[in-house]
Amino acid sequence: MQKLILSVCAIGLFVSIQSCKQNNTNDDDGLASFNKDSMLAHIKMLASDSFQGRRPFSLGETRTVDYLQNQFKQMGLEAGNGESYIQDVPLVEITPKADAVMKVQSAKGNFELKNLTDFVVSTQITDSLISLNNEEVIFAGYGVVAPEYNWNDYANIDVKGKIVLVLVNDPGFGVDTTIFKGKAMTYYGRWTYKYEEAARQGAKACFIIHNTEAASYPFNVVQNSWGSSNLYLASKDPSVKRLALQGWVSADAAKKLFAAAGKDTSLIVSANKNTFKAVDLGEKFSLNVKVKSVFNTSHNIIGKITGSKRPDEYIIYTAHWDHFGIGKKDEKGDSIYNGALDNASGTAGLLEMARAFKSLKEKPERTIIFLSVTAEEQGLLGSAYYAQHPIYPLAKTVANINMDGINPGEKTNDITIIGEDQNDLEGYLIEAAKKQNRYVSPEAHPEAGYYYRSDHFCFAKVGVPALDCESGIDVVGKGKDYGRKLDDDYTANRYHRPADEYNPAWTFEGGIQDLQLLFMVGKKIANESSWPKWKDGSEFKAIREKTK
Ligand SMILES: [Zn+2]
């Protein structure tokens, strides 16, 4: 057996030398640097219990930052922030402690909703006590104001000082695919947008009605991530309006609320037409929330390889290092959210990417930056902070390539692009995929709005063309149904749960293929003088044109 493997390797080596000779473009230069063993070693370390789930401010952060900084130094990356590999990110950790129940007054009698079972709540305000005192509750449909779609859920109603209840996702979700972007979610569908808009309208609080399909994750994901404290950027810009309280109610609790208001699900259906008018439910909520705020500093880690010809033009690879830390126990009694795939794998991928670029005989012509960001799980905070306090000029930043979750399993015939038709980086991806005899697939769940859900979005928001991919689903020799099953199993059983743990059986055959692909994309852009652009119709095109 041993001999057979050796001879196969020898043939493999021979073939690759031959093909290098025939192919003077040297396209696979650097590709052989990626390997499974170093991916596994990084993940085993980063996702170990001693890293405590890598929550910002924890001992897990200290260990993660040390580890990454040492890795950057060891492979000979230059410091990315002057003399330092660290960018400080000032954050505030807010721990809300809500009453066990929220009191609801309605025409059909009073009742209570249970904290963490029926609703979750948090705040971005650092006052020590925040109360709802019988404020009126308004059902504001999807809570969307989108002039370009001729849509305004707040048109007929003043919600100042009131509580709004809204639906997640875009108007039309699951009912009418002819409005908004059909099945694909726009930014108007994201929960972050719902709160931003309710705050702009002057509402005191906003609760989003949970729906597993529309949110694209079950209520326990919300319970796990909202049950404890949350982090926010510590900037105290008074021009930014903030809600006193923001939260979610479960689908069952929403049913109760509608029933007590004498309404049924037809009210929800009616919110999918632009003739919908917000409705006063005739209900009032009361709740006290005690708030503890701690200001603290987390850290982005940044290293670079200075370009040989155009050192003042930058390509930024990103991967978030953080996860949820220690939290609510799962059914097995495990409370450490190790985040092996999310995102120790992407962090390992970032290290592998840096090593591959370092291995090149000829340095890339543009500068390549490797940025490991904090607090993605808390609302893309590390990348948002970098985008608001860029170390390198955004106008000179050519592209961002993000890695959030690397395929630990088999090779795929495809690679999934997140947010189709956004910018020219998609063309680079298609070209590189062809060299691997692969094709680019549209995302399986465009309704989940993944383009707005990881760190590349913060670059997009400030106009930098950004690329985000996911492993393909067309598994070699097994097909799409098999791939989809793997995907669904991860979402249902491990995503944002303590069970997202290191598995020594992972082969990373597919992940290495994906990393090589993203390496080829970055290397090509690094060695040319062109500037990838946003496509017509992208909501980020105008922002880029202003900065250039
Ligand atoms: Zn992630």
PDB file of N, CA and C in Angstrom, residues 112-200:
ATOM      1  N   GLU A 112     -48.883  37.718  29.799  1.00  0.00           N
ATOM      2  CA  GLU A 112     -47.442  37.939  29.895  1.00  0.00           C
ATOM      3  C   GLU A 112     -46.685  37.157  28.833  1.00  0.00           C
ATOM      4  N   LEU A 113     -45.586  37.721  28.372  1.00  0.00           N
ATOM      5  CA  LEU A 113     -44.673  37.001  27.486  1.00  0.00           C
ATOM      6  C   LEU A 113     -43.394  36.738  28.266  1.00  0.00           C
ATOM      7  N   LYS A 114     -42.853  35.509  28.119  1.00  0.00           N
ATOM      8  CA  LYS A 114     -41.683  35.117  28.898  1.00  0.00           C
ATOM      9  C   LYS A 114     -40.383  35.498  28.197  1.00  0.00           C
ATOM     10  N   ASN A 115     -39.515  36.135  28.981  1.00  0.00           N
ATOM     11  CA  ASN A 115     -38.196  36.484  28.478  1.00  0.00           C
ATOM     12  C   ASN A 115     -37.446  35.219  28.058  1.00  0.00           C
ATOM     13  N   LEU A 116     -36.799  35.284  26.922  1.00  0.00           N
ATOM     14  CA  LEU A 116     -35.975  34.208  26.345  1.00  0.00           C
ATOM     15  C   LEU A 116     -36.784  33.046  25.767  1.00  0.00           C
ATOM     16  N   THR A 117     -38.058  32.921  26.158  1.00  0.00           N
ATOM     17  CA  THR A 117     -38.889  31.882  25.555  1.00  0.00           C
ATOM     18  C   THR A 117     -39.742  32.506  24.465  1.00  0.00           C
ATOM     19  N   ASP A 118     -40.434  33.603  24.830  1.00  0.00           N
ATOM     20  CA  ASP A 118     -41.338  34.263  23.889  1.00  0.00           C
ATOM     21  C   ASP A 118     -40.693  35.456  23.198  1.00  0.00           C
ATOM     22  N   PHE A 119     -39.715  36.038  23.867  1.00  0.00           N
ATOM     23  CA  PHE A 119     -39.059  37.201  23.254  1.00  0.00           C
ATOM     24  C   PHE A 119     -37.618  37.302  23.741  1.00  0.00           C
ATOM     25  N   VAL A 120     -36.821  38.047  23.001  1.00  0.00           N
ATOM     26  CA  VAL A 120     -35.474  38.413  23.454  1.00  0.00           C
ATOM     27  C   VAL A 120     -35.355  39.918  23.269  1.00  0.00           C
ATOM     28  N   VAL A 121     -34.517  40.533  24.072  1.00  0.00           N
ATOM     29  CA  VAL A 121     -34.419  41.982  23.982  1.00  0.00           C
ATOM     30  C   VAL A 121     -32.988  42.417  24.251  1.00  0.00           C
ATOM     31  N   SER A 122     -32.568  43.494  23.586  1.00  0.00           N
ATOM     32  CA  SER A 122     -31.264  44.078  23.900  1.00  0.00           C
ATOM     33  C   SER A 122     -31.327  45.581  23.643  1.00  0.00           C
ATOM     34  N   THR A 123     -30.231  46.256  23.895  1.00  0.00           N
ATOM     35  CA  THR A 123     -30.211  47.699  23.737  1.00  0.00           C
ATOM     36  C   THR A 123     -28.817  48.161  23.334  1.00  0.00           C
ATOM     37  N   GLN A 124     -28.749  49.342  22.702  1.00  0.00           N
ATOM     38  CA  GLN A 124     -27.447  49.950  22.406  1.00  0.00           C
ATOM     39  C   GLN A 124     -27.232  51.170  23.285  1.00  0.00           C
ATOM     40  N   ILE A 125     -28.170  51.397  24.215  1.00  0.00           N
ATOM     41  CA  ILE A 125     -28.114  52.559  25.097  1.00  0.00           C
ATOM     42  C   ILE A 125     -27.403  52.153  26.385  1.00  0.00           C
ATOM     43  N   THR A 126     -26.557  53.039  26.905  1.00  0.00           N
ATOM     44  CA  THR A 126     -25.790  52.662  28.094  1.00  0.00           C
ATOM     45  C   THR A 126     -26.402  53.185  29.400  1.00  0.00           C
ATOM     46  N   ASP A 127     -27.670  53.675  29.365  1.00  0.00           N
ATOM     47  CA  ASP A 127     -28.372  54.048  30.607  1.00  0.00           C
ATOM     48  C   ASP A 127     -28.531  52.799  31.481  1.00  0.00           C
ATOM     49  N   SER A 128     -28.540  53.002  32.820  1.00  0.00           N
ATOM     50  CA  SER A 128     -28.552  51.815  33.686  1.00  0.00           C
ATOM     51  C   SER A 128     -29.916  51.135  33.778  1.00  0.00           C
ATOM     52  N   LEU A 129     -30.978  51.865  33.467  1.00  0.00           N
ATOM     53  CA  LEU A 129     -32.314  51.244  33.476  1.00  0.00           C
ATOM     54  C   LEU A 129     -33.126  51.764  32.299  1.00  0.00           C
ATOM     55  N   ILE A 130     -33.701  50.854  31.560  1.00  0.00           N
ATOM     56  CA  ILE A 130     -34.561  51.237  30.442  1.00  0.00           C
ATOM     57  C   ILE A 130     -35.916  50.564  30.652  1.00  0.00           C
ATOM     58  N   SER A 131     -36.987  51.350  30.504  1.00  0.00           N
ATOM     59  CA  SER A 131     -38.313  50.781  30.761  1.00  0.00           C
ATOM     60  C   SER A 131     -39.272  51.038  29.618  1.00  0.00           C
ATOM     61  N   LEU A 132     -40.099  50.053  29.364  1.00  0.00           N
ATOM     62  CA  LEU A 132     -41.282  50.275  28.554  1.00  0.00           C
ATOM     63  C   LEU A 132     -42.418  50.450  29.553  1.00  0.00           C
ATOM     64  N   ASN A 133     -43.170  51.550  29.402  1.00  0.00           N
ATOM     65  CA  ASN A 133     -44.229  51.852  30.368  1.00  0.00           C
ATOM     66  C   ASN A 133     -45.566  51.963  29.655  1.00  0.00           C
ATOM     67  N   ASN A 134     -46.118  50.850  29.277  1.00  0.00           N
ATOM     68  CA  ASN A 134     -47.419  50.855  28.610  1.00  0.00           C
ATOM     69  C   ASN A 134     -47.434  51.680  27.339  1.00  0.00           C
ATOM     70  N   GLU A 135     -46.353  51.637  26.565  1.00  0.00           N
ATOM     71  CA  GLU A 135     -46.372  52.314  25.270  1.00  0.00           C
ATOM     72  C   GLU A 135     -47.190  51.496  24.262  1.00  0.00           C
ATOM     73  N   GLU A 136     -47.826  52.197  23.345  1.00  0.00           N
ATOM     74  CA  GLU A 136     -48.667  51.541  22.332  1.00  0.00           C
ATOM     75  C   GLU A 136     -47.839  50.711  21.366  1.00  0.00           C
ATOM     76  N   VAL A 137     -48.460  49.639  20.891  1.00  0.00           N
ATOM     77  CA  VAL A 137     -47.785  48.729  19.957  1.00  0.00           C
ATOM     78  C   VAL A 137     -48.397  48.858  18.560  1.00  0.00           C
ATOM     79  N   ILE A 138     -47.517  49.150  17.595  1.00  0.00           N
ATOM     80  CA  ILE A 138     -47.961  49.316  16.212  1.00  0.00           C
ATOM     81  C   ILE A 138     -47.390  48.176  15.369  1.00  0.00           C
ATOM     82  N   PHE A 139     -48.245  47.512  14.573  1.00  0.00           N
ATOM     83  CA  PHE A 139     -47.728  46.542  13.608  1.00  0.00           C
ATOM     84  C   PHE A 139     -47.429  47.295  12.310  1.00  0.00           C
ATOM     85  N   ALA A 140     -46.135  47.394  11.979  1.00  0.00           N
ATOM     86  CA  ALA A 140     -45.723  48.215  10.830  1.00  0.00           C
ATOM     87  C   ALA A 140     -45.286  47.364   9.634  1.00  0.00           C
ATOM     88  N   GLY A 141     -45.949  46.213   9.434  1.00  0.00           N
ATOM     89  CA  GLY A 141     -45.631  45.376   8.265  1.00  0.00           C
ATOM     90  C   GLY A 141     -44.174  44.965   8.282  1.00  0.00           C
ATOM     91  N   TYR A 142     -43.485  45.235   7.172  1.00  0.00           N
ATOM     92  CA  TYR A 142     -42.066  44.877   7.095  1.00  0.00           C
ATOM     93  C   TYR A 142     -41.153  45.985   7.626  1.00  0.00           C
ATOM     94  N   GLY A 143     -41.740  47.098   8.046  1.00  0.00           N
ATOM     95  CA  GLY A 143     -40.933  48.184   8.610  1.00  0.00           C
ATOM     96  C   GLY A 143     -39.950  48.780   7.609  1.00  0.00           C
ATOM     97  N   VAL A 144     -40.391  48.847   6.339  1.00  0.00           N
ATOM     98  CA  VAL A 144     -39.478  49.257   5.254  1.00  0.00           C
ATOM     99  C   VAL A 144     -39.888  50.596   4.652  1.00  0.00           C
ATOM    100  N   VAL A 145     -38.896  51.457   4.431  1.00  0.00           N
ATOM    101  CA  VAL A 145     -39.106  52.682   3.652  1.00  0.00           C
ATOM    102  C   VAL A 145     -38.122  52.620   2.486  1.00  0.00           C
ATOM    103  N   ALA A 146     -38.642  52.292   1.293  1.00  0.00           N
ATOM    104  CA  ALA A 146     -37.791  52.104   0.112  1.00  0.00           C
ATOM    105  C   ALA A 146     -38.386  52.851  -1.070  1.00  0.00           C
ATOM    106  N   PRO A 147     -37.987  54.126  -1.235  1.00  0.00           N
ATOM    107  CA  PRO A 147     -38.590  54.935  -2.298  1.00  0.00           C
ATOM    108  C   PRO A 147     -38.442  54.294  -3.685  1.00  0.00           C
ATOM    109  N   GLU A 148     -37.272  53.635  -3.938  1.00  0.00           N
ATOM    110  CA  GLU A 148     -37.058  53.061  -5.275  1.00  0.00           C
ATOM    111  C   GLU A 148     -38.003  51.906  -5.573  1.00  0.00           C
ATOM    112  N   TYR A 149     -38.614  51.338  -4.538  1.00  0.00           N
ATOM    113  CA  TYR A 149     -39.607  50.287  -4.746  1.00  0.00           C
ATOM    114  C   TYR A 149     -41.022  50.806  -4.444  1.00  0.00           C
ATOM    115  N   ASN A 150     -41.129  52.126  -4.306  1.00  0.00           N
ATOM    116  CA  ASN A 150     -42.431  52.747  -4.018  1.00  0.00           C
ATOM    117  C   ASN A 150     -43.084  52.103  -2.789  1.00  0.00           C
ATOM    118  N   TRP A 151     -42.311  52.053  -1.709  1.00  0.00           N
ATOM    119  CA  TRP A 151     -42.771  51.321  -0.522  1.00  0.00           C
ATOM    120  C   TRP A 151     -42.520  52.146   0.737  1.00  0.00           C
ATOM    121  N   ASN A 152     -43.547  52.303   1.566  1.00  0.00           N
ATOM    122  CA  ASN A 152     -43.339  52.999   2.841  1.00  0.00           C
ATOM    123  C   ASN A 152     -44.305  52.472   3.888  1.00  0.00           C
ATOM    124  N   ASP A 153     -43.809  51.578   4.741  1.00  0.00           N
ATOM    125  CA  ASP A 153     -44.659  50.984   5.775  1.00  0.00           C
ATOM    126  C   ASP A 153     -44.998  51.968   6.889  1.00  0.00           C
ATOM    127  N   TYR A 154     -44.316  53.091   6.918  1.00  0.00           N
ATOM    128  CA  TYR A 154     -44.576  54.084   7.976  1.00  0.00           C
ATOM    129  C   TYR A 154     -45.359  55.294   7.446  1.00  0.00           C
ATOM    130  N   ALA A 155     -45.877  55.181   6.201  1.00  0.00           N
ATOM    131  CA  ALA A 155     -46.484  56.347   5.538  1.00  0.00           C
ATOM    132  C   ALA A 155     -47.634  56.963   6.336  1.00  0.00           C
ATOM    133  N   ASN A 156     -48.484  56.123   6.905  1.00  0.00           N
ATOM    134  CA  ASN A 156     -49.730  56.656   7.477  1.00  0.00           C
ATOM    135  C   ASN A 156     -49.689  56.798   8.988  1.00  0.00           C
ATOM    136  N   ILE A 157     -48.526  56.624   9.577  1.00  0.00           N
ATOM    137  CA  ILE A 157     -48.558  56.522  11.037  1.00  0.00           C
ATOM    138  C   ILE A 157     -47.355  57.189  11.688  1.00  0.00           C
ATOM    139  N   ASP A 158     -47.598  57.784  12.851  1.00  0.00           N
ATOM    140  CA  ASP A 158     -46.505  58.378  13.619  1.00  0.00           C
ATOM    141  C   ASP A 158     -46.159  57.406  14.740  1.00  0.00           C
ATOM    142  N   VAL A 159     -44.944  56.867  14.710  1.00  0.00           N
ATOM    143  CA  VAL A 159     -44.580  55.866  15.725  1.00  0.00           C
ATOM    144  C   VAL A 159     -43.653  56.446  16.792  1.00  0.00           C
ATOM    145  N   LYS A 160     -43.548  57.790  16.829  1.00  0.00           N
ATOM    146  CA  LYS A 160     -42.624  58.403  17.802  1.00  0.00           C
ATOM    147  C   LYS A 160     -42.955  57.967  19.226  1.00  0.00           C
ATOM    148  N   GLY A 161     -41.961  57.437  19.915  1.00  0.00           N
ATOM    149  CA  GLY A 161     -42.148  57.023  21.300  1.00  0.00           C
ATOM    150  C   GLY A 161     -42.929  55.736  21.468  1.00  0.00           C
ATOM    151  N   LYS A 162     -43.298  55.103  20.355  1.00  0.00           N
ATOM    152  CA  LYS A 162     -44.101  53.879  20.434  1.00  0.00           C
ATOM    153  C   LYS A 162     -43.259  52.633  20.176  1.00  0.00           C
ATOM    154  N   ILE A 163     -43.922  51.483  20.278  1.00  0.00           N
ATOM    155  CA  ILE A 163     -43.252  50.197  20.050  1.00  0.00           C
ATOM    156  C   ILE A 163     -43.724  49.663  18.702  1.00  0.00           C
ATOM    157  N   VAL A 164     -42.789  49.312  17.839  1.00  0.00           N
ATOM    158  CA  VAL A 164     -43.213  48.746  16.556  1.00  0.00           C
ATOM    159  C   VAL A 164     -42.872  47.266  16.491  1.00  0.00           C
ATOM    160  N   LEU A 165     -43.781  46.570  15.825  1.00  0.00           N
ATOM    161  CA  LEU A 165     -43.654  45.140  15.611  1.00  0.00           C
ATOM    162  C   LEU A 165     -43.545  44.972  14.097  1.00  0.00           C
ATOM    163  N   VAL A 166     -42.479  44.313  13.621  1.00  0.00           N
ATOM    164  CA  VAL A 166     -42.288  44.197  12.168  1.00  0.00           C
ATOM    165  C   VAL A 166     -41.921  42.765  11.766  1.00  0.00           C
ATOM    166  N   LEU A 167     -42.066  42.509  10.469  1.00  0.00           N
ATOM    167  CA  LEU A 167     -41.729  41.192   9.914  1.00  0.00           C
ATOM    168  C   LEU A 167     -40.291  41.207   9.403  1.00  0.00           C
ATOM    169  N   VAL A 168     -39.633  40.047   9.454  1.00  0.00           N
ATOM    170  CA  VAL A 168     -38.271  39.944   8.933  1.00  0.00           C
ATOM    171  C   VAL A 168     -38.341  39.677   7.424  1.00  0.00           C
ATOM    172  N   ASN A 169     -37.231  39.977   6.727  1.00  0.00           N
ATOM    173  CA  ASN A 169     -37.080  39.819   5.275  1.00  0.00           C
ATOM    174  C   ASN A 169     -37.772  40.959   4.505  1.00  0.00           C
ATOM    175  N   ASP A 170     -37.797  40.828   3.172  1.00  0.00           N
ATOM    176  CA  ASP A 170     -38.346  41.865   2.301  1.00  0.00           C
ATOM    177  C   ASP A 170     -39.852  41.681   2.130  1.00  0.00           C
ATOM    178  N   PRO A 171     -40.574  42.775   1.853  1.00  0.00           N
ATOM    179  CA  PRO A 171     -41.976  42.639   1.468  1.00  0.00           C
ATOM    180  C   PRO A 171     -42.099  41.640   0.314  1.00  0.00           C
ATOM    181  N   GLY A 172     -43.114  40.813   0.398  1.00  0.00           N
ATOM    182  CA  GLY A 172     -43.339  39.826  -0.653  1.00  0.00           C
ATOM    183  C   GLY A 172     -42.739  38.474  -0.353  1.00  0.00           C
ATOM    184  N   PHE A 173     -41.968  38.393   0.735  1.00  0.00           N
ATOM    185  CA  PHE A 173     -41.265  37.137   1.007  1.00  0.00           C
ATOM    186  C   PHE A 173     -42.238  35.961   1.090  1.00  0.00           C
ATOM    187  N   GLY A 174     -41.997  34.970   0.252  1.00  0.00           N
ATOM    188  CA  GLY A 174     -42.812  33.758   0.255  1.00  0.00           C
ATOM    189  C   GLY A 174     -44.230  33.949  -0.261  1.00  0.00           C
ATOM    190  N   VAL A 175     -44.569  35.170  -0.697  1.00  0.00           N
ATOM    191  CA  VAL A 175     -45.941  35.453  -1.118  1.00  0.00           C
ATOM    192  C   VAL A 175     -45.961  35.987  -2.552  1.00  0.00           C
ATOM    193  N   ASP A 176     -45.083  36.946  -2.824  1.00  0.00           N
ATOM    194  CA  ASP A 176     -45.098  37.628  -4.116  1.00  0.00           C
ATOM    195  C   ASP A 176     -43.656  37.903  -4.552  1.00  0.00           C
ATOM    196  N   THR A 177     -43.179  37.138  -5.546  1.00  0.00           N
ATOM    197  CA  THR A 177     -41.773  37.288  -5.955  1.00  0.00           C
ATOM    198  C   THR A 177     -41.579  38.389  -6.987  1.00  0.00           C
ATOM    199  N   THR A 178     -42.665  39.107  -7.325  1.00  0.00           N
ATOM    200  CA  THR A 178     -42.518  40.152  -8.344  1.00  0.00           C
ATOM    201  C   THR A 178     -42.089  41.476  -7.732  1.00  0.00           C
ATOM    202  N   ILE A 179     -42.068  41.563  -6.394  1.00  0.00           N
ATOM    203  CA  ILE A 179     -41.668  42.837  -5.792  1.00  0.00           C
ATOM    204  C   ILE A 179     -40.292  42.721  -5.128  1.00  0.00           C
ATOM    205  N   PHE A 180     -39.685  43.854  -4.877  1.00  0.00           N
ATOM    206  CA  PHE A 180     -38.301  43.913  -4.407  1.00  0.00           C
ATOM    207  C   PHE A 180     -37.425  43.049  -5.320  1.00  0.00           C
ATOM    208  N   LYS A 181     -36.463  42.292  -4.760  1.00  0.00           N
ATOM    209  CA  LYS A 181     -35.613  41.498  -5.660  1.00  0.00           C
ATOM    210  C   LYS A 181     -36.083  40.055  -5.744  1.00  0.00           C
ATOM    211  N   GLY A 182     -37.397  39.845  -5.659  1.00  0.00           N
ATOM    212  CA  GLY A 182     -37.913  38.486  -5.722  1.00  0.00           C
ATOM    213  C   GLY A 182     -37.446  37.700  -4.519  1.00  0.00           C
ATOM    214  N   LYS A 183     -36.885  36.548  -4.801  1.00  0.00           N
ATOM    215  CA  LYS A 183     -36.457  35.668  -3.721  1.00  0.00           C
ATOM    216  C   LYS A 183     -35.211  36.209  -2.999  1.00  0.00           C
ATOM    217  N   ALA A 184     -34.383  36.957  -3.720  1.00  0.00           N
ATOM    218  CA  ALA A 184     -33.138  37.453  -3.124  1.00  0.00           C
ATOM    219  C   ALA A 184     -33.411  38.590  -2.146  1.00  0.00           C
ATOM    220  N   MET A 185     -32.787  38.510  -0.982  1.00  0.00           N
ATOM    221  CA  MET A 185     -33.017  39.549   0.025  1.00  0.00           C
ATOM    222  C   MET A 185     -32.220  40.816  -0.283  1.00  0.00           C
ATOM    223  N   THR A 186     -32.855  41.958  -0.129  1.00  0.00           N
ATOM    224  CA  THR A 186     -32.123  43.225  -0.206  1.00  0.00           C
ATOM    225  C   THR A 186     -31.751  43.618   1.229  1.00  0.00           C
ATOM    226  N   TYR A 187     -31.024  44.723   1.348  1.00  0.00           N
ATOM    227  CA  TYR A 187     -30.656  45.149   2.700  1.00  0.00           C
ATOM    228  C   TYR A 187     -31.894  45.492   3.540  1.00  0.00           C
ATOM    229  N   TYR A 188     -33.017  45.834   2.869  1.00  0.00           N
ATOM    230  CA  TYR A 188     -34.247  46.159   3.597  1.00  0.00           C
ATOM    231  C   TYR A 188     -34.792  44.964   4.380  1.00  0.00           C
ATOM    232  N   GLY A 189     -34.309  43.779   4.033  1.00  0.00           N
ATOM    233  CA  GLY A 189     -34.820  42.576   4.698  1.00  0.00           C
ATOM    234  C   GLY A 189     -34.062  42.211   5.965  1.00  0.00           C
ATOM    235  N   ARG A 190     -32.899  42.824   6.146  1.00  0.00           N
ATOM    236  CA  ARG A 190     -32.038  42.461   7.276  1.00  0.00           C
ATOM    237  C   ARG A 190     -32.559  43.037   8.588  1.00  0.00           C
ATOM    238  N   TRP A 191     -32.345  42.294   9.666  1.00  0.00           N
ATOM    239  CA  TRP A 191     -32.826  42.769  10.978  1.00  0.00           C
ATOM    240  C   TRP A 191     -32.146  44.068  11.382  1.00  0.00           C
ATOM    241  N   THR A 192     -30.866  44.210  10.998  1.00  0.00           N
ATOM    242  CA  THR A 192     -30.167  45.456  11.356  1.00  0.00           C
ATOM    243  C   THR A 192     -30.879  46.653  10.739  1.00  0.00           C
ATOM    244  N   TYR A 193     -31.323  46.476   9.479  1.00  0.00           N
ATOM    245  CA  TYR A 193     -32.051  47.564   8.813  1.00  0.00           C
ATOM    246  C   TYR A 193     -33.357  47.892   9.547  1.00  0.00           C
ATOM    247  N   LYS A 194     -34.072  46.856   9.985  1.00  0.00           N
ATOM    248  CA  LYS A 194     -35.382  47.063  10.636  1.00  0.00           C
ATOM    249  C   LYS A 194     -35.230  48.000  11.841  1.00  0.00           C
ATOM    250  N   TYR A 195     -34.176  47.752  12.636  1.00  0.00           N
ATOM    251  CA  TYR A 195     -33.949  48.592  13.818  1.00  0.00           C
ATOM    252  C   TYR A 195     -33.500  49.994  13.416  1.00  0.00           C
ATOM    253  N   GLU A 196     -32.606  50.066  12.394  1.00  0.00           N
ATOM    254  CA  GLU A 196     -32.136  51.387  11.939  1.00  0.00           C
ATOM    255  C   GLU A 196     -33.322  52.243  11.486  1.00  0.00           C
ATOM    256  N   GLU A 197     -34.243  51.632  10.728  1.00  0.00           N
ATOM    257  CA  GLU A 197     -35.385  52.387  10.201  1.00  0.00           C
ATOM    258  C   GLU A 197     -36.355  52.776  11.325  1.00  0.00           C
ATOM    259  N   ALA A 198     -36.643  51.825  12.220  1.00  0.00           N
ATOM    260  CA  ALA A 198     -37.551  52.134  13.341  1.00  0.00           C
ATOM    261  C   ALA A 198     -36.967  53.281  14.168  1.00  0.00           C
ATOM    262  N   ALA A 199     -35.649  53.292  14.344  1.00  0.00           N
ATOM    263  CA  ALA A 199     -34.999  54.372  15.093  1.00  0.00           C
ATOM    264  C   ALA A 199     -35.135  55.698  14.343  1.00  0.00           C
ATOM    265  N   ARG A 200     -34.927  55.664  13.018  1.00  0.00           N
ATOM    266  CA  ARG A 200     -35.092  56.894  12.219  1.00  0.00           C
ATOM    267  C   ARG A 200     -36.513  57.432  12.339  1.00  0.00           C
TER     268      ARG A 200
END
